[in-house]
Coordinates of C-alpha atoms and ligand atoms in Angstrom, one line a residue:
X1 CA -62.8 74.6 -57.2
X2 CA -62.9 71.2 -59.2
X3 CA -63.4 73.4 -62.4
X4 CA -60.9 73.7 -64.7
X5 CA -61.6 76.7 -66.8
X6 CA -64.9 79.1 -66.4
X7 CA -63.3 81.1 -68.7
X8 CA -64.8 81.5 -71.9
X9 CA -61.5 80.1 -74.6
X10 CA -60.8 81.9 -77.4
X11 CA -61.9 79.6 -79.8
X12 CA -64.3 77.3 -79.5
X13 CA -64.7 75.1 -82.3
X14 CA -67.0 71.2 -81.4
X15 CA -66.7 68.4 -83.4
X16 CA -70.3 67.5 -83.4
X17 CA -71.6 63.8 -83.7
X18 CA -74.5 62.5 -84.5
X19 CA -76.0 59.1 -84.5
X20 CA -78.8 58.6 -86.8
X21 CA -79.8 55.6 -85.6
X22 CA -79.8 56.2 -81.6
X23 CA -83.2 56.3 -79.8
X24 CA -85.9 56.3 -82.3
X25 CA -83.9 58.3 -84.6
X26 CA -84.5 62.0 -83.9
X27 CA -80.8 62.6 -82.8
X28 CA -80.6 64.5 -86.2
X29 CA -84.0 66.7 -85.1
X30 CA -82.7 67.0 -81.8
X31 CA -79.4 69.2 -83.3
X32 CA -81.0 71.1 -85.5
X33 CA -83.9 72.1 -83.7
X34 CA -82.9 73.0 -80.3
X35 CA -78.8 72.3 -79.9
X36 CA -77.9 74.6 -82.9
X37 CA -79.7 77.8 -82.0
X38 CA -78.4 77.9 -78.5
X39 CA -74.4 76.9 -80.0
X40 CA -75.6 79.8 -82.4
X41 CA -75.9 82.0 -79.2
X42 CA -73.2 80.6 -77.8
X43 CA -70.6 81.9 -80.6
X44 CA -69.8 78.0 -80.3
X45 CA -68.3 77.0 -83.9
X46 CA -68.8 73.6 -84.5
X47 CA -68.4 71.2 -88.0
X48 CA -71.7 68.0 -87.7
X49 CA -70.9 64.6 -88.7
X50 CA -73.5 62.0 -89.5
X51 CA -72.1 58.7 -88.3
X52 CA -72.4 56.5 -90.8
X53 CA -72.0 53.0 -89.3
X54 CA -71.3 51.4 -85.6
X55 CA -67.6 52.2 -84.9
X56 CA -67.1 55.1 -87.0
X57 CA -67.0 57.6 -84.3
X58 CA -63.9 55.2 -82.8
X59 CA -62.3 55.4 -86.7
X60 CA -62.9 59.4 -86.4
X61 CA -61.3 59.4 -82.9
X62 CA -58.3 57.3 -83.7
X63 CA -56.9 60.1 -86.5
X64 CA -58.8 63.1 -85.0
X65 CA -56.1 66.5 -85.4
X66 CA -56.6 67.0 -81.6
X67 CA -55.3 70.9 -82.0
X68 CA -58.0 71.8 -84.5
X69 CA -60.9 71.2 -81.9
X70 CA -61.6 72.3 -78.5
X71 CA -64.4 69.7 -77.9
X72 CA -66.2 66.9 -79.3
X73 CA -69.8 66.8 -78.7
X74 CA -72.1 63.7 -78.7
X75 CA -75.9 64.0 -79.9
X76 CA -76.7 60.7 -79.4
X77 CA -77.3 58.0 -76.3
X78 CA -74.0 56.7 -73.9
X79 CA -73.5 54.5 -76.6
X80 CA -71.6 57.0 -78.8
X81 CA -70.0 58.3 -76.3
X82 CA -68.2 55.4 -75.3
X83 CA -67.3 55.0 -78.9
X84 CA -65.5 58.0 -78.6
X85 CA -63.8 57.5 -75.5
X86 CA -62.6 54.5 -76.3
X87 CA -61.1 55.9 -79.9
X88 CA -59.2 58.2 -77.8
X89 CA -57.9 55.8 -75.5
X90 CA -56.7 53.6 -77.9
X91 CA -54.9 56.0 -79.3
X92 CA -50.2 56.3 -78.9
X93 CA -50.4 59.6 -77.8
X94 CA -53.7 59.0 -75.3
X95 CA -52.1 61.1 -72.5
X96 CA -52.8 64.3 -74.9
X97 CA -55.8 62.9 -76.4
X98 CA -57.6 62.7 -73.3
X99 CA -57.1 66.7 -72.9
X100 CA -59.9 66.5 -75.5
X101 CA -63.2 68.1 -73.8
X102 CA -66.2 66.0 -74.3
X103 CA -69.7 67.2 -74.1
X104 CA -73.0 64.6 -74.6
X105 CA -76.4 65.9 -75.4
X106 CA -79.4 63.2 -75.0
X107 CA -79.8 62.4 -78.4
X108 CA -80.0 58.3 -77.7
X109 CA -82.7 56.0 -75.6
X110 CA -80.0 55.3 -72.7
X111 CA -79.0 59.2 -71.8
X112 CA -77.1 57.8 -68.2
X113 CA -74.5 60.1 -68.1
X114 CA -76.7 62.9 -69.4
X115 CA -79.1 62.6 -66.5
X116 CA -76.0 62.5 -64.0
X117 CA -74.2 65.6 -65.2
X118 CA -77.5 67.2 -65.3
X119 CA -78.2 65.9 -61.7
X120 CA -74.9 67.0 -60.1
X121 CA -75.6 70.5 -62.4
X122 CA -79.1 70.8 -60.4
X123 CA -80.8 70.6 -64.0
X124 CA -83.9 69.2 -65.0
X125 CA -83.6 65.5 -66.8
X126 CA -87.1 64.8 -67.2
X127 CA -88.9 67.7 -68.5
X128 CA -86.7 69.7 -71.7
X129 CA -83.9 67.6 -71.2
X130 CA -82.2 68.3 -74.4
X131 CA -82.3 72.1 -73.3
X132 CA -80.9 71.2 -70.0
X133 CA -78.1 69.4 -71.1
X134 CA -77.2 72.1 -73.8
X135 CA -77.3 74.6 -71.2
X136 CA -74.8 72.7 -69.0
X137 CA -72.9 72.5 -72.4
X138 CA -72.8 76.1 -73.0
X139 CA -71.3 76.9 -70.0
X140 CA -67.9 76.1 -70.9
X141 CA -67.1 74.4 -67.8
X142 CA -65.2 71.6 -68.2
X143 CA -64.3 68.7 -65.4
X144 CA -62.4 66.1 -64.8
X145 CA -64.2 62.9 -64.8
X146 CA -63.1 59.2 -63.6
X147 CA -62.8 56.2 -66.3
X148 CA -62.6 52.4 -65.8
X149 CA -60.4 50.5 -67.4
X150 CA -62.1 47.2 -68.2
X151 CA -60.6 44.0 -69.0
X152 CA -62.5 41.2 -69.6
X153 CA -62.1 38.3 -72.2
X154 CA -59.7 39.1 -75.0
X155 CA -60.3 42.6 -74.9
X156 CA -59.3 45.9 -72.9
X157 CA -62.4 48.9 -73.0
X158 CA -62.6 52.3 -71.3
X159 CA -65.5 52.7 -69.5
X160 CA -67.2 55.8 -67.9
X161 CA -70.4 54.3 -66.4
X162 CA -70.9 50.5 -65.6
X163 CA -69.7 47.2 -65.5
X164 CA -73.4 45.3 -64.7
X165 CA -74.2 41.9 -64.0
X166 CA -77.1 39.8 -62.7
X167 CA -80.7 41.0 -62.6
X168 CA -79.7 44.5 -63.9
X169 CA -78.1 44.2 -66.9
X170 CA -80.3 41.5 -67.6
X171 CA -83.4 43.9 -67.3
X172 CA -81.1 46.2 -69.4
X173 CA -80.5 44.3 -72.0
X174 CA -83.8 42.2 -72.3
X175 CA -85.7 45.1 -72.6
X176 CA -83.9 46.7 -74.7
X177 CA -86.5 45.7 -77.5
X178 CA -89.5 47.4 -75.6
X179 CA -87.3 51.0 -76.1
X180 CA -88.8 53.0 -78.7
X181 CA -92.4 51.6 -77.3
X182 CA -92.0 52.5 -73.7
X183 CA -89.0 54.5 -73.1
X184 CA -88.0 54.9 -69.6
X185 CA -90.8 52.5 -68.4
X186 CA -88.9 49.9 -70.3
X187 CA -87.0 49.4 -66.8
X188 CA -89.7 48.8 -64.8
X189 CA -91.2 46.2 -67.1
X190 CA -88.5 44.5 -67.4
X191 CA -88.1 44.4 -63.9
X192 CA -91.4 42.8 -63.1
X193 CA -91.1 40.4 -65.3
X194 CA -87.0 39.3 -64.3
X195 CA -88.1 39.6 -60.6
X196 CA -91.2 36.6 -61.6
X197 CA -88.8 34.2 -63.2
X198 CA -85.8 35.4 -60.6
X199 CA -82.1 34.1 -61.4
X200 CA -79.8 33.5 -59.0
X201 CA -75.4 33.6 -60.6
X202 CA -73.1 31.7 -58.7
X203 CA -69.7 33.1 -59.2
X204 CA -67.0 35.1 -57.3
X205 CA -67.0 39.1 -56.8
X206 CA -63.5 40.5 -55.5
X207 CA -62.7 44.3 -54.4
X208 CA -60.0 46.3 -53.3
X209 CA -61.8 48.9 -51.1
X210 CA -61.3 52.6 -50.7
X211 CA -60.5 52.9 -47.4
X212 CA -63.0 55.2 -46.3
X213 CA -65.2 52.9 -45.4
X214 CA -66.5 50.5 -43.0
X215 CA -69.6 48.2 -44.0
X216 CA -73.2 49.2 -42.4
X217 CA -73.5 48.1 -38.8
X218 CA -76.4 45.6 -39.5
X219 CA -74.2 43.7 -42.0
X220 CA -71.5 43.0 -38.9
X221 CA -73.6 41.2 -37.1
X222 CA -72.0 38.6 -35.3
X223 CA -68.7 39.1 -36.9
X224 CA -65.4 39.5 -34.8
X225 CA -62.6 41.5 -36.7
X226 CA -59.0 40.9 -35.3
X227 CA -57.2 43.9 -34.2
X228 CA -53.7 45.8 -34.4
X229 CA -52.1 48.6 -32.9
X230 CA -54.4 51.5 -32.3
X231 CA -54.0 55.0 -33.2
X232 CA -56.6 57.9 -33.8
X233 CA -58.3 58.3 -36.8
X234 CA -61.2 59.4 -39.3
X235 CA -63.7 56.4 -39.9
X236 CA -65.7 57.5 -43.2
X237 CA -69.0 55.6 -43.2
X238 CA -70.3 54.2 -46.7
X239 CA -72.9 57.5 -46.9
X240 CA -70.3 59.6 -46.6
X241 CA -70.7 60.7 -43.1
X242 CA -67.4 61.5 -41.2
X243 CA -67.0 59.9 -37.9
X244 CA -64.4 61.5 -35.8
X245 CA -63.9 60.0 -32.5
X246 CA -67.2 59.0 -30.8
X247 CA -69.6 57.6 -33.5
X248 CA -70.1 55.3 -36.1
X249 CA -74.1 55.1 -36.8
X250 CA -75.1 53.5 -34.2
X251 CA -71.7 52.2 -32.7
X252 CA -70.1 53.6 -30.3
X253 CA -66.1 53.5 -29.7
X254 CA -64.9 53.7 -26.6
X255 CA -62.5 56.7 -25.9
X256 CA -59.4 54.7 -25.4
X257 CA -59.9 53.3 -28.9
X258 CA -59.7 56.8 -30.5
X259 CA -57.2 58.8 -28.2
X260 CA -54.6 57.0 -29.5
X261 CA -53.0 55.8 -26.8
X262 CA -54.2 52.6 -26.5
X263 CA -52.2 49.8 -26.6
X264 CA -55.4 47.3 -26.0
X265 CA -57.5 45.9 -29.2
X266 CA -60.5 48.5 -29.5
X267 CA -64.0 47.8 -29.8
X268 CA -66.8 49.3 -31.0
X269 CA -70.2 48.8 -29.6
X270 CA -73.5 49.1 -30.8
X271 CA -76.0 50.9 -28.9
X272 CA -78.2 48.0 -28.4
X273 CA -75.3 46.2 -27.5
X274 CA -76.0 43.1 -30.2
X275 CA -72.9 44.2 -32.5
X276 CA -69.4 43.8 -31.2
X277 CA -66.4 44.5 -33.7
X278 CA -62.5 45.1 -33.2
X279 CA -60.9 47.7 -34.9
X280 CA -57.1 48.8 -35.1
X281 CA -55.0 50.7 -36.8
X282 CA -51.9 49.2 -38.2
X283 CA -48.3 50.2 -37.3
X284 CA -48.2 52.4 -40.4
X285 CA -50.3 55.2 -38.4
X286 CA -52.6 56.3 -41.6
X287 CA -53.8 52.7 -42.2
X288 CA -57.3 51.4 -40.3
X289 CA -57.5 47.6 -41.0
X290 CA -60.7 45.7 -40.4
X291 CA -60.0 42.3 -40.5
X292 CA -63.0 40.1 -41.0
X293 CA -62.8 36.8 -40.7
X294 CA -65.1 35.7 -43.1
X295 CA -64.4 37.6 -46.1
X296 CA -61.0 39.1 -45.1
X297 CA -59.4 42.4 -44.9
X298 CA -60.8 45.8 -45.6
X299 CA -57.4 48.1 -45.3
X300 CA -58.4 51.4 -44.9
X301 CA -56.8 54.8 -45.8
X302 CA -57.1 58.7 -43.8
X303 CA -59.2 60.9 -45.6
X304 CA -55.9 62.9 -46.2
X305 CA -54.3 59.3 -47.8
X306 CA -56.8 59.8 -50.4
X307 CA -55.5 62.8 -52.5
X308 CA -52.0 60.7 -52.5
X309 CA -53.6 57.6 -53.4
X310 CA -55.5 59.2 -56.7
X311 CA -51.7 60.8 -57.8
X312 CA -50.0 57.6 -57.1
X313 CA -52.6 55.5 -59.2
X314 CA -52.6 58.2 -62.1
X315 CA -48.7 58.5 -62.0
X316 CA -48.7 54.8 -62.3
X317 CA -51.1 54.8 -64.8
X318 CA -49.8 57.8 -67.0
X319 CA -46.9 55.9 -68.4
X320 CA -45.7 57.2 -71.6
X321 CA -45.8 53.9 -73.5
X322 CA -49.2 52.4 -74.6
X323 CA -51.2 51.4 -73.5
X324 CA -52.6 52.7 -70.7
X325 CA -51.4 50.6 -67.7
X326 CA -53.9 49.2 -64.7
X327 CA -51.5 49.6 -61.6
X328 CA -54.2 47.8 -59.4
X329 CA -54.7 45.1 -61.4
X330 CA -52.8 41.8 -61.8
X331 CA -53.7 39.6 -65.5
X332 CA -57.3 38.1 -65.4
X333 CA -56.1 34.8 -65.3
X334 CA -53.8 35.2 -61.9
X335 CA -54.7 35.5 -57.7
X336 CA -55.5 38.6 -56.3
X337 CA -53.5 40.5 -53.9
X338 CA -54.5 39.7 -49.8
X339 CA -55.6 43.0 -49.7
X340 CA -58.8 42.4 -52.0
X341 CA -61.8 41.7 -49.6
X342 CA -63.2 38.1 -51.9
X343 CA -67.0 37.5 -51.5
X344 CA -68.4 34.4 -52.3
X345 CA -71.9 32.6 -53.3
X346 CA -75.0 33.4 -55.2
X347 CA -76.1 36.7 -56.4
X348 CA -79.3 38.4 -57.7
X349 CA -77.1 41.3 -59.2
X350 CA -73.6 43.1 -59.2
X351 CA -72.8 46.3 -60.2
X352 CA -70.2 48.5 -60.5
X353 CA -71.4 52.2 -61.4
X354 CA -69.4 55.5 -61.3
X355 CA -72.0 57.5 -62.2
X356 CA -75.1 58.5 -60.0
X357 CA -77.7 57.6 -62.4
X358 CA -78.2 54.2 -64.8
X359 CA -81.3 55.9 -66.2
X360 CA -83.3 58.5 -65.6
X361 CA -85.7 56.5 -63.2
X362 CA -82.6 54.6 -61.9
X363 CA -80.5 56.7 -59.2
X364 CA -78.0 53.5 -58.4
X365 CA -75.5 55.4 -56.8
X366 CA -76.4 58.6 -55.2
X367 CA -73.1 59.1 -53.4
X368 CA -71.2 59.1 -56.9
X369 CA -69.6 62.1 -58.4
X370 CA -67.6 62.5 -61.3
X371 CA -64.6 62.9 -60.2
X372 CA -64.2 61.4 -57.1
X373 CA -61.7 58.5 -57.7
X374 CA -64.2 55.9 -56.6
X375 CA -66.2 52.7 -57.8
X376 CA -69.6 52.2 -56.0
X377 CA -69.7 48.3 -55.9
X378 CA -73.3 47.5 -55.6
X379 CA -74.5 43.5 -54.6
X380 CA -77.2 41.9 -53.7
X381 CA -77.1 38.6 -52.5
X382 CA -79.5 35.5 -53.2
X383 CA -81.6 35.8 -50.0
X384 CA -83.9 38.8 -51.0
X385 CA -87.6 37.7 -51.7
X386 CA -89.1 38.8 -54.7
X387 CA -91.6 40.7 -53.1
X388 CA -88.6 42.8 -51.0
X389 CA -86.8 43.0 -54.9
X390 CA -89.6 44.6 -55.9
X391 CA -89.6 47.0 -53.2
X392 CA -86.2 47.7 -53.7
X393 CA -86.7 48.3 -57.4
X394 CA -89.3 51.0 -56.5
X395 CA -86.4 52.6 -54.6
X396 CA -84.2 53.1 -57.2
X397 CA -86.2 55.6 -58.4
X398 CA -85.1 58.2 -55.6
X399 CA -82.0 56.2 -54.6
X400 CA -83.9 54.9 -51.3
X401 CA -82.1 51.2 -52.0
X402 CA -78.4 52.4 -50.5
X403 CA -80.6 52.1 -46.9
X404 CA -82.1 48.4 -47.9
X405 CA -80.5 46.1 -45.9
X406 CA -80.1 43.6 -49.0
X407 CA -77.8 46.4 -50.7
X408 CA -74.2 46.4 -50.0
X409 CA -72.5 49.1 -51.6
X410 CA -69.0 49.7 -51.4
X411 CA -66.6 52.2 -52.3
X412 CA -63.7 50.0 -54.0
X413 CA -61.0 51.2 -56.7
X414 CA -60.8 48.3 -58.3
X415 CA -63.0 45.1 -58.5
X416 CA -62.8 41.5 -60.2
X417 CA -65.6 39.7 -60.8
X418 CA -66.0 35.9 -61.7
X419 CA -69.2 34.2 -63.1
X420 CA -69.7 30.4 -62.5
X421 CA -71.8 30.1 -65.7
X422 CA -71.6 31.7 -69.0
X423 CA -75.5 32.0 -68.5
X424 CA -77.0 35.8 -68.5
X425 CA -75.3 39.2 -69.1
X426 CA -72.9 41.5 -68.8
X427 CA -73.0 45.3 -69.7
X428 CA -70.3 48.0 -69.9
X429 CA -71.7 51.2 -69.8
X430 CA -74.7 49.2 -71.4
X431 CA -73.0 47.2 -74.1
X432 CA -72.8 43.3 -73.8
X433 CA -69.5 41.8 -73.0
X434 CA -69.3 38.4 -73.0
X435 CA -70.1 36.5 -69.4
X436 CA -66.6 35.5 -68.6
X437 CA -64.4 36.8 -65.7
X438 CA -63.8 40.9 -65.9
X439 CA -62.6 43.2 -64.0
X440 CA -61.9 46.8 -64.0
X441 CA -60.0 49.4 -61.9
X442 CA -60.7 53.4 -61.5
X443 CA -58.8 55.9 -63.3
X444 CA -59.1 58.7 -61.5
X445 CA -59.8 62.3 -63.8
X446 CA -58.7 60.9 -66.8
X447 CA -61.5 62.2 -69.4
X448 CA -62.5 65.8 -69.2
X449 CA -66.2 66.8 -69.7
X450 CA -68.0 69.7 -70.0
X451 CA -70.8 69.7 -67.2
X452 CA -72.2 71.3 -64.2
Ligands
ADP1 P1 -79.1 54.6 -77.7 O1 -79.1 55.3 -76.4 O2 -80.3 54.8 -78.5 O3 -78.7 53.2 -77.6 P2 -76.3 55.0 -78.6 O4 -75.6 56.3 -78.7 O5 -76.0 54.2 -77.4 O6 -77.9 55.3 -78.6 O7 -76.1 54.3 -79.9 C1 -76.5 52.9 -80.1 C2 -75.5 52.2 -81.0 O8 -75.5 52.8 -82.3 C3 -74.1 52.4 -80.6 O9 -73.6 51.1 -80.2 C4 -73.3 53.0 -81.7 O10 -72.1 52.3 -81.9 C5 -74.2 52.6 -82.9 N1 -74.1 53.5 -84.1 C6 -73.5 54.7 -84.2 N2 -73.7 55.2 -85.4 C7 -74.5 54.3 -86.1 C8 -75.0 54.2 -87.5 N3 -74.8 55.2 -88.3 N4 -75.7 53.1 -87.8 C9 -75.9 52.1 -86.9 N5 -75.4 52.1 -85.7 C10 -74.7 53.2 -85.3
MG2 MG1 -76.9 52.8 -76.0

């Protein structure tokens, strides 16, 4: 199983932090009134900090005695948290310092990661979400879970969450005043009142794809995708859906395409016969290229490539000098590799999420887990009316959107993205950045946390 350890260790000592100031101020209640009695039960030792200022928990981090504590816990909102994972990255010896387990009880406004840990644990994140999330704490189970390295203007962050831009962060950060009035409704007001006065950002969004993937069959339309050399293989759909031989949606291949032992270009069909593509795979057996001609290549990878491709990237990554290096990643300032797939134009909103909830009325990325290796790129393109926005924001709710045809959502390692103006926002893990070109690539399992 993905779980580390269900054993219970022999001593289990928390470094416990709190942020007075998160949410409207009750992370301090929250501890003492319903996280301490079930520690208590737990035989969980822990020591409670008060933060005392922003950036504190990244001081405590950076000269924390890493063999004195089994865990640090946050009672507070994402915020903290990426305080604290950001103190331990910066740290020489980040390799061990990342063995650290980290646990997050909602304690803040913005509870993201909360609601997703206690979404893939099958807990409850609406009603007693505090005992919820203690429960899932309690546990002991600890798992891997994927970080982003984020580079952006001047400065290098460690993200576990989001890299946002366009409507969304917008929405997120605009209404971040209205969060002790309305709490989670603060999302859908903002919404209504972004979508009225709707923004368009010109700019560039690159990706390097995962290669399980091949784009939904409505957005092909009228494309033509150059071929190679075929050979049989797995085509992974963007839900996840596993496509052997005969099927993809509602495109058919022919047989010669996936017996391998066709020496022709192959083509997949559509049922209703208005799609026509040409796929191949290249030379190098394992590697299924779609080449598009409008936006260029999307290489693609066996499922079996993947398990190789997450050791190669954290080998890579796991240097023993700091800092951490970003394999993937050439210097903001220089051209991406061919292999990125470049898009293009004006956007209502990008996204780059790792986690399957943004809030707790905000599933972005269903298909996310926590340690899967992967970066759901979500865009939306100018094009969408506001009415279908709308609609579309109503689906978030239950993660409906992934089937609008106005989302793309792609499973990428690393992305780049580029904004035209310096007009609007951009949030890591809900944080401003400045708007200015960023780009971030997956780190695979880095952080440990205890959930599910
Ligand atoms: P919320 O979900 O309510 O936003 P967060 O955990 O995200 O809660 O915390 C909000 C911000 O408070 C974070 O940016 C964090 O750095 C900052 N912070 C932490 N401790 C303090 C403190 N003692 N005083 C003021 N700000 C703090
Ligand atoms: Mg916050």
């Amino acid at each position: 199983t993905d779980a580390e350890s269900c054993d219970l260790p022999e001593l289990v000592k928390l470094l416990v932090l709190v942020n007075p100031h998160s949410g409207s101020g009750k992370a301090m209640e929250v501890f003492e009134n319903d996280v301490k009695v079930m520690l208590k039960e737990a035989d969980v030792q822990y020591k409670v900090i008060k933060t005392e200022y922003a950036g504190h928990a990244t001081e405590l981090m950076k000269t924390l005695r890493l063999s004195e504590w089994y865990g640090v816990l946050i009672v507070s909102g994402d915020g903290l948290l990426f305080e604290v994972v950001n103190g331990l990255m910066n740290r020489n010896d980040w390799i061990e310092a990342m063995e650290t387990n980290l646990g997050i009880v909602p304690g803040g406004s913005g509870n993201a990661l909360c609601c997703s840990i206690n979404y893939a644990a099958g807990e409850s994140f609406r009603k007693d979400f505090v005992l919820h999330s203690t429960f899932v704490l309690v546990k002991h189970k600890v798992l891997p879970m994927d970080l982003v390295v984020v580079e952006t203007k001047g400065s290098r962050l460690y993200s576990f969450l989001s890299v946002t831009w366009g409507i969304i962060s917008d929405i997120d950060y605009e209404s971040e005043k209205y969060r002790n009035l309305l709490g989670g409704a603060r999302f859908t007001v903002g919404a209504i009142k972004r979508i009225a006065s709707l923004r368009h950002y010109k700019g560039r969004v690159s990706f390097l794809p995962v290669t399980k993937y091949i784009p939904k069959c409505q957005r092909l339309k009228g494309r033509a995708f150059s071929v190679g050399q075929l050979r049989s293989f797995t085509l992974t759909h963007s839900e996840g859906r596993r496509y052997a031989n005969s099927q993809i949606g509602s495109l058919s291949m022919p047989e010669s395409m996936c017996n391998g032992n066709s020496s022709e270009p192959g083509r997949v069909n559509s049922e209703n016969n208005d799609v026509f593509h040409e796929c191949g795979v290249n030379s190098n057996d394992s590697i299924l290229s779609i080449n598009d001609a409008e936006s260029g290549c999307y290489p693609a990878f066996s499922d079996d490539d993947d398990d190789e491709i997450v050791r190669e990237i954290m080998t890579a990554v796991k240097q023993p000098d700091s800092p951490v290096p970003s394999p993937l990643l050439p210097a903001l300032n220089e051209p991406l590799p061919d292999s990125w797939v470049v898009l293009e134009g004006e956007f209502v909103t990008v996204c780059a999420v790792y986690q399957t909830h943004l809030g707790d009325d905000l599933l972005a990325s269903p298909q996310s887990r926590i340690n899967d290796g992967v970066i759901h790129l979500m865009v939306v393109r100018k094009g969408i009316s506001k009415n279908n926005l709308l609609k579309l924001f109503l689906e978030f709710e239950n993660g409906s959107h992934v089937d609008s045809p106005y989302v793309e959502l792609v499973p990428v390692l690393a992305f780049r993205i580029e904004p035209e103006s310096s007009k609007g926002n951009i949030m890591v893990d809900g944080e401003q950045v400045p708007v200015a070109p960023i780009q971030g690539q997956v780190l695979p399992g880095l952080a440990k946390i205890m959930a599910i």
